Amino acid sequence: MYQTKPMEKLEMIACPKCGNPMPLKRRELGYHVCVNCSTVSAKRGIPVMRGTGDHTWVDLEVMTQEQFERYEEMENKTKSEIRPNKQTKDNLQGPFTIVETDN
Ligand SMILES: [Zn+2]
Protein backbone atom coordinates (compact mmCIF):
# COMPACT_ATOMS: atom_id res chain seq x y z
CA MET A 1 0.00 0.00 0.00
CA TYR A 2 1.20 3.47 -0.72
CA GLN A 3 -0.14 6.90 -0.02
CA THR A 4 -1.05 9.42 -2.66
CA LYS A 5 0.97 12.60 -2.56
CA PRO A 6 -0.92 15.53 -1.04
CA MET A 7 0.15 17.89 -3.80
CA GLU A 8 -0.20 16.57 -7.30
CA LYS A 9 2.21 18.34 -9.57
CA LEU A 10 0.34 20.59 -11.93
CA GLU A 11 1.31 20.91 -15.52
CA MET A 12 2.06 24.55 -16.17
CA ILE A 13 1.68 26.59 -19.30
CA ALA A 14 2.54 30.23 -19.95
CA CYS A 15 -0.27 32.74 -19.56
CA PRO A 16 -0.88 34.24 -23.02
CA LYS A 17 -1.40 37.68 -21.49
CA CYS A 18 1.46 38.18 -19.03
CA GLY A 19 3.66 35.16 -19.72
CA ASN A 20 3.61 33.95 -16.12
CA PRO A 21 3.11 30.25 -15.55
CA MET A 22 -0.44 29.13 -15.02
CA PRO A 23 -1.82 25.62 -14.51
CA LEU A 24 -2.90 23.85 -17.66
CA LYS A 25 -5.89 22.67 -15.66
CA ARG A 26 -7.08 26.28 -15.54
CA ARG A 27 -7.36 26.44 -19.30
CA GLU A 28 -9.20 23.15 -19.31
CA LEU A 29 -11.72 24.77 -16.98
CA GLY A 30 -12.37 27.48 -19.53
CA TYR A 31 -10.01 30.21 -18.36
CA HIS A 32 -7.59 31.52 -20.93
CA VAL A 33 -5.45 33.69 -18.69
CA CYS A 34 -3.84 33.26 -15.27
CA VAL A 35 -5.51 34.24 -11.97
CA ASN A 36 -3.79 37.63 -11.92
CA CYS A 37 -4.91 38.56 -15.40
CA SER A 38 -8.49 37.43 -14.93
CA THR A 39 -8.76 39.42 -11.67
CA VAL A 40 -7.46 42.55 -13.32
CA SER A 41 -9.75 42.22 -16.28
CA ALA A 42 -12.85 41.80 -14.13
CA LYS A 43 -14.81 45.01 -14.46
CA ARG A 44 -17.37 46.52 -12.13
CA GLY A 45 -19.88 49.20 -12.94
CA ILE A 46 -20.82 51.89 -10.43
CA PRO A 47 -23.82 54.14 -11.16
CA VAL A 48 -22.73 57.76 -10.91
CA MET A 49 -24.97 60.84 -11.05
CA ARG A 50 -23.65 63.41 -13.49
CA GLY A 51 -24.64 66.89 -14.59
CA THR A 52 -26.33 69.80 -12.82
CA GLY A 53 -29.84 71.26 -12.58
CA ASP A 54 -32.22 69.81 -15.15
CA HIS A 55 -29.41 68.10 -16.91
CA THR A 56 -28.67 65.12 -14.75
CA TRP A 57 -28.19 61.60 -15.86
CA VAL A 58 -26.92 58.42 -14.36
CA ASP A 59 -23.70 57.27 -15.86
CA LEU A 60 -21.97 53.99 -15.31
CA GLU A 61 -18.43 54.27 -14.08
CA VAL A 62 -16.57 51.19 -15.14
CA MET A 63 -13.66 50.24 -12.96
CA THR A 64 -11.47 47.24 -12.43
CA GLN A 65 -12.03 44.89 -9.53
CA GLU A 66 -9.07 46.48 -7.78
CA GLN A 67 -10.43 50.01 -8.17
CA PHE A 68 -13.84 48.84 -7.07
CA GLU A 69 -12.45 47.35 -3.88
CA ARG A 70 -10.61 50.57 -3.15
CA TYR A 71 -13.81 52.52 -3.81
CA GLU A 72 -15.81 50.31 -1.44
CA GLU A 73 -13.11 50.60 1.21
CA MET A 74 -13.28 54.38 0.91
CA GLU A 75 -17.09 54.33 1.17
CA ASN A 76 -17.01 52.16 4.29
CA LYS A 77 -14.32 54.31 5.89
CA THR A 78 -16.33 57.48 5.28
CA LYS A 79 -19.46 55.95 6.78
CA SER A 80 -17.73 54.73 9.91
CA GLU A 81 -16.14 58.14 10.45
CA ILE A 82 -19.46 59.93 10.15
CA ARG A 83 -21.29 57.60 12.52
CA PRO A 84 -21.23 59.20 15.97
CA ASN A 85 -20.18 57.16 18.93
CA LYS A 86 -23.46 57.39 20.80
CA GLN A 87 -22.56 55.22 23.73
CA THR A 88 -19.68 57.45 24.72
CA LYS A 89 -21.86 60.54 24.41
CA ASP A 90 -24.57 59.13 26.68
CA ASN A 91 -22.04 58.28 29.31
CA LEU A 92 -20.69 61.80 29.50
CA GLN A 93 -21.64 63.59 32.70
CA GLY A 94 -20.99 66.87 34.43
CA PRO A 95 -19.04 69.88 33.24
CA PHE A 96 -15.94 69.23 31.24
CA THR A 97 -13.69 70.83 28.71
CA ILE A 98 -13.53 69.43 25.22
CA VAL A 99 -9.97 69.49 24.01
CA GLU A 100 -9.53 69.29 20.29
CA THR A 101 -6.78 67.09 19.05
CA ASP A 102 -5.32 66.81 15.60
CA ASN A 103 -6.20 63.18 15.17
ZN1 LIG B 1 -1.46 36.30 -16.78
GROMACS .gro file of C-alpha atoms and ligand atoms in nm:
model
  104
    1MET     CA    1   0.000   0.000   0.000
    2TYR     CA    2   0.120   0.347  -0.072
    3GLN     CA    3  -0.014   0.690  -0.002
    4THR     CA    4  -0.105   0.942  -0.266
    5LYS     CA    5   0.097   1.260  -0.256
    6PRO     CA    6  -0.092   1.553  -0.104
    7MET     CA    7   0.015   1.789  -0.380
    8GLU     CA    8  -0.020   1.657  -0.730
    9LYS     CA    9   0.221   1.834  -0.957
   10LEU     CA   10   0.034   2.059  -1.193
   11GLU     CA   11   0.131   2.091  -1.552
   12MET     CA   12   0.206   2.455  -1.617
   13ILE     CA   13   0.168   2.659  -1.930
   14ALA     CA   14   0.254   3.023  -1.995
   15CYS     CA   15  -0.027   3.274  -1.956
   16PRO     CA   16  -0.088   3.424  -2.302
   17LYS     CA   17  -0.140   3.768  -2.149
   18CYS     CA   18   0.146   3.818  -1.903
   19GLY     CA   19   0.366   3.516  -1.972
   20ASN     CA   20   0.361   3.395  -1.612
   21PRO     CA   21   0.311   3.025  -1.555
   22MET     CA   22  -0.044   2.913  -1.502
   23PRO     CA   23  -0.182   2.562  -1.451
   24LEU     CA   24  -0.290   2.385  -1.766
   25LYS     CA   25  -0.589   2.267  -1.566
   26ARG     CA   26  -0.708   2.628  -1.554
   27ARG     CA   27  -0.736   2.644  -1.930
   28GLU     CA   28  -0.920   2.315  -1.931
   29LEU     CA   29  -1.172   2.477  -1.698
   30GLY     CA   30  -1.237   2.748  -1.953
   31TYR     CA   31  -1.001   3.021  -1.836
   32HIS     CA   32  -0.759   3.152  -2.093
   33VAL     CA   33  -0.545   3.369  -1.869
   34CYS     CA   34  -0.384   3.326  -1.527
   35VAL     CA   35  -0.551   3.424  -1.197
   36ASN     CA   36  -0.379   3.763  -1.192
   37CYS     CA   37  -0.491   3.856  -1.540
   38SER     CA   38  -0.849   3.743  -1.493
   39THR     CA   39  -0.876   3.942  -1.167
   40VAL     CA   40  -0.746   4.255  -1.332
   41SER     CA   41  -0.975   4.222  -1.628
   42ALA     CA   42  -1.285   4.180  -1.413
   43LYS     CA   43  -1.481   4.501  -1.446
   44ARG     CA   44  -1.737   4.652  -1.213
   45GLY     CA   45  -1.988   4.920  -1.294
   46ILE     CA   46  -2.082   5.189  -1.043
   47PRO     CA   47  -2.382   5.414  -1.116
   48VAL     CA   48  -2.273   5.776  -1.091
   49MET     CA   49  -2.497   6.084  -1.105
   50ARG     CA   50  -2.365   6.341  -1.349
   51GLY     CA   51  -2.464   6.689  -1.459
   52THR     CA   52  -2.633   6.980  -1.282
   53GLY     CA   53  -2.984   7.126  -1.258
   54ASP     CA   54  -3.222   6.981  -1.515
   55HIS     CA   55  -2.941   6.810  -1.691
   56THR     CA   56  -2.867   6.512  -1.475
   57TRP     CA   57  -2.819   6.160  -1.586
   58VAL     CA   58  -2.692   5.842  -1.436
   59ASP     CA   59  -2.370   5.727  -1.586
   60LEU     CA   60  -2.197   5.399  -1.531
   61GLU     CA   61  -1.843   5.427  -1.408
   62VAL     CA   62  -1.657   5.119  -1.514
   63MET     CA   63  -1.366   5.024  -1.296
   64THR     CA   64  -1.147   4.724  -1.243
   65GLN     CA   65  -1.203   4.489  -0.953
   66GLU     CA   66  -0.907   4.648  -0.778
   67GLN     CA   67  -1.043   5.001  -0.817
   68PHE     CA   68  -1.384   4.884  -0.707
   69GLU     CA   69  -1.245   4.735  -0.388
   70ARG     CA   70  -1.061   5.057  -0.315
   71TYR     CA   71  -1.381   5.252  -0.381
   72GLU     CA   72  -1.581   5.031  -0.144
   73GLU     CA   73  -1.311   5.060   0.121
   74MET     CA   74  -1.328   5.438   0.091
   75GLU     CA   75  -1.709   5.433   0.117
   76ASN     CA   76  -1.701   5.216   0.429
   77LYS     CA   77  -1.432   5.431   0.589
   78THR     CA   78  -1.633   5.748   0.528
   79LYS     CA   79  -1.946   5.595   0.678
   80SER     CA   80  -1.773   5.473   0.991
   81GLU     CA   81  -1.614   5.814   1.045
   82ILE     CA   82  -1.946   5.993   1.015
   83ARG     CA   83  -2.129   5.760   1.252
   84PRO     CA   84  -2.123   5.920   1.597
   85ASN     CA   85  -2.018   5.716   1.893
   86LYS     CA   86  -2.346   5.739   2.080
   87GLN     CA   87  -2.256   5.522   2.373
   88THR     CA   88  -1.968   5.745   2.472
   89LYS     CA   89  -2.186   6.054   2.441
   90ASP     CA   90  -2.457   5.913   2.668
   91ASN     CA   91  -2.204   5.828   2.931
   92LEU     CA   92  -2.069   6.180   2.950
   93GLN     CA   93  -2.164   6.359   3.270
   94GLY     CA   94  -2.099   6.687   3.443
   95PRO     CA   95  -1.904   6.988   3.324
   96PHE     CA   96  -1.594   6.923   3.124
   97THR     CA   97  -1.369   7.083   2.871
   98ILE     CA   98  -1.353   6.943   2.522
   99VAL     CA   99  -0.997   6.949   2.401
  100GLU     CA  100  -0.953   6.929   2.029
  101THR     CA  101  -0.678   6.709   1.905
  102ASP     CA  102  -0.532   6.681   1.560
  103ASN     CA  103  -0.620   6.318   1.517
  104ZN      ZN  104  -0.146   3.630  -1.678
   0.00000   0.00000   0.00000
